[in-house]
XYZ file of C-alpha atoms in Angstrom:
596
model
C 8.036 132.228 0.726
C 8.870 130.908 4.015
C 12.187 130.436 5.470
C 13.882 127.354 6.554
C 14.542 127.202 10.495
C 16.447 124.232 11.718
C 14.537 121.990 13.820
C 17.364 121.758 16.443
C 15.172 120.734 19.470
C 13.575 117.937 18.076
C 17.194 116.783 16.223
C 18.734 116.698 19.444
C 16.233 114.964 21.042
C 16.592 111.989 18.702
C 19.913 112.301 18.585
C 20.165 112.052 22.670
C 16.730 109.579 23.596
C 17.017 107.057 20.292
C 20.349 107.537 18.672
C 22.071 107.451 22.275
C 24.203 110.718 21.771
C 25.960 110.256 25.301
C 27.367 106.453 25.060
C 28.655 107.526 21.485
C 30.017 110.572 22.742
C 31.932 108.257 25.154
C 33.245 106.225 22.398
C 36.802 105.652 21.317
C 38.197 108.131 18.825
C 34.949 110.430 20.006
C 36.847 111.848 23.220
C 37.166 115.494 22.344
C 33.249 115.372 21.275
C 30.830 116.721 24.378
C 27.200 117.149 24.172
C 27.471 120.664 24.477
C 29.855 120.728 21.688
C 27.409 119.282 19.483
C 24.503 121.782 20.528
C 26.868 124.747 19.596
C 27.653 123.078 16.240
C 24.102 122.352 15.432
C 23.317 125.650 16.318
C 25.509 126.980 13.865
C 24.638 125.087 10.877
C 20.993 125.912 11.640
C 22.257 129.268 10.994
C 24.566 128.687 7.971
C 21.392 126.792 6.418
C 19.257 129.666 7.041
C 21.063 132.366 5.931
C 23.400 131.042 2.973
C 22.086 127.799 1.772
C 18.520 128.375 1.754
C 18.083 131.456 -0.331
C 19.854 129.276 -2.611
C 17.558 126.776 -3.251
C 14.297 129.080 -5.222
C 17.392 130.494 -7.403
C 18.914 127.231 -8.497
C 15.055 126.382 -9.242
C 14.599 128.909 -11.244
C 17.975 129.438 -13.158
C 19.225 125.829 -13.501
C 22.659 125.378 -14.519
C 24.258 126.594 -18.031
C 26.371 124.324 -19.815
C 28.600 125.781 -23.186
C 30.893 123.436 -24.672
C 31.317 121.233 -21.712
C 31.787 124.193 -19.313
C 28.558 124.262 -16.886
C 27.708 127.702 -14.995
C 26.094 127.012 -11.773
C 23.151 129.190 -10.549
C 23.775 133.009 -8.749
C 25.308 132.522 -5.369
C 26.147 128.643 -5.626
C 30.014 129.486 -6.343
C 29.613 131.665 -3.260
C 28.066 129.616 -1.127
C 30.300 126.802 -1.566
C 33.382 128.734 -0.987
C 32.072 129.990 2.058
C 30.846 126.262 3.386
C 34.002 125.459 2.494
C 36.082 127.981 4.702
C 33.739 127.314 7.807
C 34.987 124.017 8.099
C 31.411 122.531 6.931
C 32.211 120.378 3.938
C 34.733 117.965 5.838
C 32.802 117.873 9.047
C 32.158 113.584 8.885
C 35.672 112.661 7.234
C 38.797 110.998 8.663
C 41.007 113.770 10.837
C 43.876 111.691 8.925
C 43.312 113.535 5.448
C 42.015 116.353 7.462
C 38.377 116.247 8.519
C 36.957 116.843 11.566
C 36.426 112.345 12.232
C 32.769 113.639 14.001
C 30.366 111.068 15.012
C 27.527 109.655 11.912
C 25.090 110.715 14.537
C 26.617 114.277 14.594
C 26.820 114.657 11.194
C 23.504 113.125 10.190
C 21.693 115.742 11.595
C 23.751 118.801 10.073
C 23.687 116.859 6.769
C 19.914 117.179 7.289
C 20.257 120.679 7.336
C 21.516 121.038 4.026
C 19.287 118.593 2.293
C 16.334 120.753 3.927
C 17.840 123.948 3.017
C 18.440 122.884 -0.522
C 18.775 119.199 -1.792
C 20.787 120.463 -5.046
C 23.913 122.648 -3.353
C 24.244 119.556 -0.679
C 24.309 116.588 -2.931
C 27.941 118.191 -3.944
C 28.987 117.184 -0.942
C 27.059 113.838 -0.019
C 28.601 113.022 -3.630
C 32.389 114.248 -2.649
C 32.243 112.434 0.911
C 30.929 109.146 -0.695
C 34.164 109.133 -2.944
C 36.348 110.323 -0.396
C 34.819 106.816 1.836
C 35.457 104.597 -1.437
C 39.423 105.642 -1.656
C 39.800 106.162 1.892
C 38.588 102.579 2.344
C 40.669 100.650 -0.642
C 43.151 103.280 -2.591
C 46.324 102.912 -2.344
C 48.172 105.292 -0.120
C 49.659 107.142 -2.846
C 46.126 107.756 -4.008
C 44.952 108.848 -0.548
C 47.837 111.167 -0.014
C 47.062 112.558 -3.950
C 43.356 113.371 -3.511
C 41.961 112.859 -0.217
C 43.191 116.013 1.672
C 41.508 118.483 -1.421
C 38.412 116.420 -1.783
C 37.720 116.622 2.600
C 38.698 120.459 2.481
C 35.964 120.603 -0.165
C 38.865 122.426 -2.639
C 37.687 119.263 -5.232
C 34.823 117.371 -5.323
C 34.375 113.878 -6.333
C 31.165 111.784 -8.093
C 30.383 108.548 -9.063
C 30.117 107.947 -12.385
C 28.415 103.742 -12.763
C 25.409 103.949 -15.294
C 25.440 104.079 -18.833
C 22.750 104.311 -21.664
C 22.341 100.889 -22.325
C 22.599 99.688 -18.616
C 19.965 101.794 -16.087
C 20.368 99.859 -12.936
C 21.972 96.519 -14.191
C 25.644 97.401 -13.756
C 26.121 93.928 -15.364
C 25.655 95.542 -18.669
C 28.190 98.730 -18.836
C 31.067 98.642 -21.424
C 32.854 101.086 -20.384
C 36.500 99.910 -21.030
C 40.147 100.887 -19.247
C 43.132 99.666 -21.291
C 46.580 99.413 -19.495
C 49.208 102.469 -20.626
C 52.300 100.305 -19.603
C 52.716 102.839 -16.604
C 50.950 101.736 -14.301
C 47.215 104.212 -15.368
C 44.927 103.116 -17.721
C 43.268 104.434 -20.642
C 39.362 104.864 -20.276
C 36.606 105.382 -22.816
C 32.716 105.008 -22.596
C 29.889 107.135 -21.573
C 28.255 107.470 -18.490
C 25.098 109.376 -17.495
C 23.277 110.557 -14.926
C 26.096 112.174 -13.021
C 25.452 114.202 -10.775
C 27.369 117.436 -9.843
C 29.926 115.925 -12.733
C 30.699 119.160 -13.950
C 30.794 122.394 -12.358
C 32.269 125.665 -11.932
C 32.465 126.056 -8.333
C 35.968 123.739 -7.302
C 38.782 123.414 -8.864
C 39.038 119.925 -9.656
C 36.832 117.302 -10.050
C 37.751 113.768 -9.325
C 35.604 110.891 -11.293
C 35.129 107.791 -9.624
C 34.413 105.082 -12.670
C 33.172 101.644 -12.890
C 35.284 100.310 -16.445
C 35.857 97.028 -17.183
C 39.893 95.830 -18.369
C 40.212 93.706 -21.637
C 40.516 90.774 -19.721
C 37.402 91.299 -17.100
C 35.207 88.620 -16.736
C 31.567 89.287 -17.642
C 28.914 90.541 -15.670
C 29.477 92.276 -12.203
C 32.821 90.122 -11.249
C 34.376 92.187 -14.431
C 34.053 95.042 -13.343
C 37.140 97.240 -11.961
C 36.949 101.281 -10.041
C 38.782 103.514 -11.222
C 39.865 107.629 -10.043
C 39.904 109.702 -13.506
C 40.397 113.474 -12.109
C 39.323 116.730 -14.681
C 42.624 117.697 -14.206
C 45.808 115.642 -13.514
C 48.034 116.284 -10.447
C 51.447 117.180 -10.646
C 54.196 114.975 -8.690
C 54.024 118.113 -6.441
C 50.561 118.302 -5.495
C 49.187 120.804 -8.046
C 47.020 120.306 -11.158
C 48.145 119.591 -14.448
C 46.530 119.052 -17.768
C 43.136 118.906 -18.656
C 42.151 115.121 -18.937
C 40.413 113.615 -22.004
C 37.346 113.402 -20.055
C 34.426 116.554 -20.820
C 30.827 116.916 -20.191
C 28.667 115.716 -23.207
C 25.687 117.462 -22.138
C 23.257 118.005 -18.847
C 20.170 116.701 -18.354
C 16.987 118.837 -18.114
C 15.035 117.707 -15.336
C 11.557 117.829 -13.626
C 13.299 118.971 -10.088
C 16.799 119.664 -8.561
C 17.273 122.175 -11.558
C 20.227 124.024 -8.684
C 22.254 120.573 -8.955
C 24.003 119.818 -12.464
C 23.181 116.271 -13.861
C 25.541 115.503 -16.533
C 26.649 112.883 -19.429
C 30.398 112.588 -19.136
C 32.503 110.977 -22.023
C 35.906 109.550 -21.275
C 38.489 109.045 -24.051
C 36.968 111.217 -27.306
C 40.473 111.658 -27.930
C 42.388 108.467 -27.118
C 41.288 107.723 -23.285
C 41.374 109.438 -20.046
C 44.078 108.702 -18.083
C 42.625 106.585 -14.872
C 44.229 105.154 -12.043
C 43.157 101.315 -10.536
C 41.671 101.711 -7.142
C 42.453 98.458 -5.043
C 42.012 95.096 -7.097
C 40.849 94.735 -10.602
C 37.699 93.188 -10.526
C 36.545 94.274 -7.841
C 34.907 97.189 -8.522
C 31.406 97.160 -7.790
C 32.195 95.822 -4.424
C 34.370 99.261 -3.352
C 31.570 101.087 -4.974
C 28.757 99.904 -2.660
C 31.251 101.558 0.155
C 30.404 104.676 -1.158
C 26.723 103.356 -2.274
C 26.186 102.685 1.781
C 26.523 106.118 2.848
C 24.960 107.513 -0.035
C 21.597 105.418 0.525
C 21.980 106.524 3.889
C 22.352 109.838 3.161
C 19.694 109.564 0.366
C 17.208 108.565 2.965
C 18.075 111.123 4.727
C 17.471 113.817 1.824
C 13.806 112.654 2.388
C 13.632 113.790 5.595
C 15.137 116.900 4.902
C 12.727 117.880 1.932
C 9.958 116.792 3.871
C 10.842 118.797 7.010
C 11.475 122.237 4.678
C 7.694 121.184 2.657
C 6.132 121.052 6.182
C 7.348 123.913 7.707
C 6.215 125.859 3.995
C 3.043 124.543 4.532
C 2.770 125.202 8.213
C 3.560 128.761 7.866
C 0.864 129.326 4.653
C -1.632 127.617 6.903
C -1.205 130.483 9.557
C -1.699 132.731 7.493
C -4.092 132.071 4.934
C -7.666 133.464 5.542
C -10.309 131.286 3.575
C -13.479 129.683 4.124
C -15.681 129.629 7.594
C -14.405 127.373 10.225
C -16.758 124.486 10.918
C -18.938 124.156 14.168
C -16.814 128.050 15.259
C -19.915 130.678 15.588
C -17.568 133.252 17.197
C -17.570 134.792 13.346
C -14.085 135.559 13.192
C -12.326 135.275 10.115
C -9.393 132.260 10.715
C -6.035 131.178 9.198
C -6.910 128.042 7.593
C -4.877 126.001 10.104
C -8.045 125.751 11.919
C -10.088 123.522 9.028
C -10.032 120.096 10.450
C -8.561 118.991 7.097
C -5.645 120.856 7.191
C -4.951 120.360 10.453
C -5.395 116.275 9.662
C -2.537 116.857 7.002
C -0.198 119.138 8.499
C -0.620 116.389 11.314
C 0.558 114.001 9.057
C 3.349 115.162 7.421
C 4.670 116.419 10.766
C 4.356 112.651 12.014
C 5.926 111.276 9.008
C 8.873 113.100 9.119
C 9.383 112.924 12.648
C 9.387 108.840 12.423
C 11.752 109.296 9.447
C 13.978 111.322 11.118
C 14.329 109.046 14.557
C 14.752 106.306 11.831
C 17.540 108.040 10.142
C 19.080 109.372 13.792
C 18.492 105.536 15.119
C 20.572 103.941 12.556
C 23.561 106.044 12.683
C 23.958 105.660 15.879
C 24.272 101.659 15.087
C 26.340 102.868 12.359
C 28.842 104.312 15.050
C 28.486 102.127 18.122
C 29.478 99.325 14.766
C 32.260 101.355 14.315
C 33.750 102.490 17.614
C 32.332 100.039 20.047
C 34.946 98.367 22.420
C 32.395 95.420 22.797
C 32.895 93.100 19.477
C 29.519 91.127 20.723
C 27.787 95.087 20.420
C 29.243 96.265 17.160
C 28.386 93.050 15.827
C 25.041 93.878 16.995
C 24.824 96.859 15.633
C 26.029 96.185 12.398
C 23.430 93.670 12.058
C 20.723 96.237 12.721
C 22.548 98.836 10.488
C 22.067 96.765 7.315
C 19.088 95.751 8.045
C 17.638 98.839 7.948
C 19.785 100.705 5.619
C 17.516 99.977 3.042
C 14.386 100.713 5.033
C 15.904 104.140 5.613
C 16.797 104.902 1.933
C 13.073 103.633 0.976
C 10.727 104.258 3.154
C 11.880 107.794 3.885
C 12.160 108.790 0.155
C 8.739 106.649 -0.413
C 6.869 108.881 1.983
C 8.460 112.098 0.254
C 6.551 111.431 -1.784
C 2.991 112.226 0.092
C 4.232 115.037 2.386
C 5.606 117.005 -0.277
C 2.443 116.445 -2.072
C 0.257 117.625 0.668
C 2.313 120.624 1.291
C 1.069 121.675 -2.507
C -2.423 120.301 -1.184
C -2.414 122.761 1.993
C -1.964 125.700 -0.679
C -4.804 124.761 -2.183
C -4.982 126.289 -5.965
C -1.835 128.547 -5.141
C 0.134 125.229 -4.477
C 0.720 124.855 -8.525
C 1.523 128.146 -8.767
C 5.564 127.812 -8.533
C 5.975 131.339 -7.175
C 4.778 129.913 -3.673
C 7.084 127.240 -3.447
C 5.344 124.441 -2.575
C 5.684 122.944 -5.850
C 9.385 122.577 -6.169
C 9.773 120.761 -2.833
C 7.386 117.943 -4.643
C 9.689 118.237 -7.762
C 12.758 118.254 -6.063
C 11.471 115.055 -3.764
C 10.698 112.729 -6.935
C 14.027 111.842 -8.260
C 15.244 110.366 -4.563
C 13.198 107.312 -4.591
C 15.247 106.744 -7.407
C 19.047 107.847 -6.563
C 21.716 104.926 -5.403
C 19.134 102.376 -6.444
C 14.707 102.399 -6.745
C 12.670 101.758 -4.119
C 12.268 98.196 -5.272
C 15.877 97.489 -5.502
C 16.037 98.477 -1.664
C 13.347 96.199 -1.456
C 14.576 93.251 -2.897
C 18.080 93.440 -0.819
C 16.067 93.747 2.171
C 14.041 90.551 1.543
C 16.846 89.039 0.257
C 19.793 89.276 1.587
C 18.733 90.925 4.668
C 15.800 88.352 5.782
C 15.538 85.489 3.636
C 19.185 84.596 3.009
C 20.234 85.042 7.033
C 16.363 82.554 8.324
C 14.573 86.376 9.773
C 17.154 86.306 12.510
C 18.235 89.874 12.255
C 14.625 90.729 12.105
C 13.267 88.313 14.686
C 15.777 90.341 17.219
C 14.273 93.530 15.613
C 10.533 92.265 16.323
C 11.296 91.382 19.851
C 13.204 94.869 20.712
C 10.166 96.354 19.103
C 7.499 94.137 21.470
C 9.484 94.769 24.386
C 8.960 98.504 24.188
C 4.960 97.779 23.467
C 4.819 95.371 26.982
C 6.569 98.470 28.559
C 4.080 100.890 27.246
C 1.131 98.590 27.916
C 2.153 98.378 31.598
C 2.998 101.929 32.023
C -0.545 102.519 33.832
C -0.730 105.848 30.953
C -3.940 105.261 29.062
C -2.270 107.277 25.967
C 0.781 105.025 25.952
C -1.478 101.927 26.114
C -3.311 102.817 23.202
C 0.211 103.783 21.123
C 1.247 100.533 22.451
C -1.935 98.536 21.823
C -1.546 100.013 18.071
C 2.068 98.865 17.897
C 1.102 95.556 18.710
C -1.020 95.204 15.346
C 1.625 96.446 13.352
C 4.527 93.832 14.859
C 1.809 91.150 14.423
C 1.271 92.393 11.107
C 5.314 92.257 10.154
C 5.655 88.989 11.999
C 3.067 87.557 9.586
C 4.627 88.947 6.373
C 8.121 88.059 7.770
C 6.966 84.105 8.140
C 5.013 84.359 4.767
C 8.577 85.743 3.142
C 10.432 82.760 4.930
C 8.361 80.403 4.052
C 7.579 81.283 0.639
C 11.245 82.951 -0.888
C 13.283 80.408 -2.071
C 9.958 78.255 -3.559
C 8.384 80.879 -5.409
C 10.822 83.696 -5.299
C 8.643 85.789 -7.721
C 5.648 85.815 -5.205
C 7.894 86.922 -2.540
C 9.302 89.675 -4.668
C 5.577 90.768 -5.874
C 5.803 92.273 -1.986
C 9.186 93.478 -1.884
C 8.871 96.834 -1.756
C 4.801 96.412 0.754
C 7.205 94.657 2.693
C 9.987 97.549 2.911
C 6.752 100.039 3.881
C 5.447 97.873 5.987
C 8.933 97.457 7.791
C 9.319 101.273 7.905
C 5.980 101.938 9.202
C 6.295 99.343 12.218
C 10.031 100.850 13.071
C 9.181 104.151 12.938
C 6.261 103.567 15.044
C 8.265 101.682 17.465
C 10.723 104.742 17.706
C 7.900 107.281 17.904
C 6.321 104.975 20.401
C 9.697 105.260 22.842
C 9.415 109.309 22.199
C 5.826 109.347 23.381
C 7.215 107.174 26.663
C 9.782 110.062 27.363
C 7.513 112.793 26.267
C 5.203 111.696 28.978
C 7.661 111.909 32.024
C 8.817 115.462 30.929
C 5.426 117.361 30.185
C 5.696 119.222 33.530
C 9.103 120.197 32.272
C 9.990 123.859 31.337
C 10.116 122.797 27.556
C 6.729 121.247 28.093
C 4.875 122.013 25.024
C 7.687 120.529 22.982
C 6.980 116.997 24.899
C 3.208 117.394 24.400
C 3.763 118.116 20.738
C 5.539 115.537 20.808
C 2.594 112.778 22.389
C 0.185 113.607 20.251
C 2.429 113.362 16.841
C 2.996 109.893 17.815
C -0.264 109.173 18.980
C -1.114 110.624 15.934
C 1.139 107.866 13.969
C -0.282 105.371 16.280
C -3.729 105.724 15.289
C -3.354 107.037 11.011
C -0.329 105.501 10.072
C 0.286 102.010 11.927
C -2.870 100.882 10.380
C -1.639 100.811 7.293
C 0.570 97.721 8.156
C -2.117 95.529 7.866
C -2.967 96.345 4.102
C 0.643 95.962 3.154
C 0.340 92.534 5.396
C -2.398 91.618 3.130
C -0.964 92.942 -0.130
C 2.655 90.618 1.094
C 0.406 87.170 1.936
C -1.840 87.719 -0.104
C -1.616 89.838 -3.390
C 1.357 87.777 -5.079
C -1.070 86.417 -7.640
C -3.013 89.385 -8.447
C 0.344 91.030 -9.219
C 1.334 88.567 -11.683
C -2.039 87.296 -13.171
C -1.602 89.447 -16.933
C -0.406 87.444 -19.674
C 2.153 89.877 -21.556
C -0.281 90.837 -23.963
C -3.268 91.853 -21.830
C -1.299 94.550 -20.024
């Protein structure tokens, strides 16, 4: 078993060169943060994730969670763990200094939240799930609410979920019946079952707080009727401390094909008259504080692909330098080699190191738009910014769980036959990866949204400006006089041509025959996250090229040839999806019903 080891360098490097570390640093509200500050803190969570929250992640594998009666026993160490992550400071890091956080830059926190999710995607979706709550009240609860839970849910002493889907429903909200009946004092009675929740019971805080999507006798249907509401484990006292158990309990947890560390449970409200809830904001308006939360969690989601694929590389990586097997093509010196040194390997390692990379600058690129739409003093920029951020929210949340999906896969593929063996490891990165294409909405639900109401809906402007931010960097690289940034730029050129064409197509084609146009949705949202990241890589390979007689020159060479590397394996691919978008809408649809 390897060991996870924080890729610092390269974090800080996206932070600083794409995510523009030093303008957000200069921000307002960001005064106290330095750049130096941040390289001590990264420092430090690369150790905390080496030493505490990896070793975690094989035991929660293997052990699971235990549930009795509606009490669930986390895995050995977990409880630990989280006390300690708590006590360092770790679990508020990202969250308001008003209710007691630390208020740190997205861009700061993004790449310690990577961290965890590399180190073990079960202990840190605890947290993603607390802070995602903690942005829904912070955002539209009342201040009584705020001042109630917000200061234990930052300091990590409760944690918080989001409980939305129930049997019936899967994705279409639309259809939960989950109902909240007024108590005449102000709370509300709720009763219905919800699944799928994750970390909704546990043994490692001492209260949990439910966030729930109900629906009050006089809702509307569909999604307008649908009101948030805070239902805690255990009430709070007038004076801060917790009092009875609430009729809420944990039906059951799920058994699952990965994240075994992270408890996944069916919650019922009201088996004994209703749990006692409390009306965040406005009724009705439920599912729109929700996507607050939703926001940062597909964010954050995205962001667990990077991690796992980062932790499946470097698993792979260190196998392949050490595993003896087979004679090395066209090498006669007859010395017996790691199998690093079969072209094969090397053409996969290659790949999911180039992957990830591109996810990663994707993930470190948008929150710094995330913060610049924040804190910027400019309205014109965080306008901007904004605009950029949700366009590629969803490109983030897809396209870096979507290609998960391959480097995990090769990392079992570099073990060769010992890859399905689970005592290597390899396996439960791929296990653990499958279940985030699916978390805060599928792949095609991104996908839809971002030809929706990301392109279609707003004429391609948003992505128009992205295409010609994108071609100014290739016209850059093309006139550098460097024949290696030529050819990256000559390759990024086929890939905006390619997104320019599928754009138009979508444009032209939505609102006539909006089935076509979805047929593509989620080609598109590849396609999109291909030509992006190999934009970003693109301005890395410009940088790496002026600092490869630098000290830390091998890191900047490493660093051309993984995105020449994307330049000439993966941009390519933007023309099949290009075809698949224009082109493939009737193939997809051609089956009558019964000839499937």
């Amino acid at each position: 078993m390897s060991t996870y080891i924080a890729p610092v360098k390269d974090m800080l490097f996206n932070m600083n060169e794409l995510a523009g570390l030093e303008e957000i640093t200069g921000l307002p509200g960001n005064e106290e943060v330095s750049i130096d500050l941040v390289e001590a803190i990264l420092d430090e969570a690369g150790k905390f994730a080496t030493e505490v929250v990896d070793p975690l992640n094989a035991v929660g594998d293997k052990q699971g969670n235990k549930w009795n009666n509606g009490v669930v026993t986390t895995a050995d160490g977990f409880k630990e763990a989280y006390a300690t992550f708590c006590e360092t400071g770790w679990n508020g890091m990202p969250a308001s200094t008003e209710f007691g956080g630390q208020g740190l830059p997205v861009t700061v926190s993004t790449a310690v939240l990577e961290m965890w999710k590399s180190a073990s995607i079960s202990f840190s979706l605890c947290q993603m799930l607390t802070l995602g709550a903690v942005e829904a009240i912070a955002h539209h609860g009342s201040d009584e609410l705020k001042a109630t839970f917000l200061p234990n849910m930052v300091s990590g002493k409760w944690t918080g979920t989001m409980n939305l889907t129930e049997p019936q429903a899967g994705s279409d909200l639309a259809a939960i019946r989950s109902k909240a009946e007024p108590r005449g004092d102000g709370t509300y009675a709720i009763t219905g079952t919800k699944i799928f929740i994750t970390w909704g019971e546990h043994d490692m805080a001492e209260n949990i707080v439910h966030l729930v999507l109900a629906r009050l006798p006089d809702a509307p249907p569909g999604v307008k009727g649908i009101s948030l509401f805070i239902a805690p484990k255990f009430l709070v006292n007038a004076d801060g401390s917790l009092g009875e158990r609430n009729d809420l309990i944990c039906a059951s947890i799920e058994h699952k094909m990965g994240i075994h560390g992270s408890a996944t449970a069916v919650m019922s409200f009201g088996d004994k008259g209703g749990a006692i809830g409390y009306l965040v904001g406005e009724p009705n308006r439920g599912l729109e504080y929700m996507f607050t939360m939703m926001n940062h969690a597909r964010l954050n989601v995205g962001l667990e692909g990077v991690g796992v694929s980062e932790r499946s590389y470097q698993h792979a990586l260190a196998y392949a330098r050490d595993r003896i097997q087979g004679r090395i093509v066209g090498d006669k010196s007859g010395e017996k080699k790691p199998i690093l040194h079969h072209p094969d390997v090397r053409r996969m390692l290659m790949d999911m190191k180039s992957r990830t990379e591109a996810g990663r600058a994707l993930a470190y690129y948008v929150a710094g738009c995330m913060d610049r739409a924040h804190s910027h003093p400019d309205a014109d920029v965080r306008a901007a910014n904004q605009r950029r951020l949700e366009l590629l929210t969803p490109v983030v949340k897809g396209w870096c769980t979507e290609n998960a999906q391959g480097i995990t896969w090769n990392g079992v593929q570099v073990h060769g036959g010992m890859g399905f063996i689970e005592e290597t490891g390899a396996a439960q990165y791929m296990r653990d990866a499958r279940i985030i294409t699916i978390y805060e909405g599928t792949t095609a639900i991104q996908a839809n949204d971002l030809i929706g109401r990301k392109t279609a809906k707003e004429g391609g402007k948003s992505m128009q400006q992205l295409l010609a931010d994108i071609a100014e960097t290739g016209s850059a690289l093309r006139n550098s006089g460097n024949a290696q940034l030529k050819a990256i730029a000559d390759a990024l050129g086929n890939g905006i041509a390619a997104l320019d064409e599928a754009t138009n197509w979508l444009l032209a084609n939505y609102e006539a025959t909006p089935q076509a146009a979805h047929a593509g949705s989620v080609p598109f949202l590849k396609l999109t996250g291909i030509v992006v990241g190999g934009w970003l890589m693109a301005r890395s390979a410009a940088i790496a090229v002026e600092r490869l007689d630098a000290a830390d020159g091998d890191f900047y060479k490493a660093k051309l040839a993984t995105a020449a590397y994307f330049a000439q394996h993966v941009i390519p691919e933007a023309n099949s999806y290009r075809d698949a978008i224009v082109n493939g809408a009737e193939s997809v649809l051609a089956l009558e019903e019964a000839l499937f």
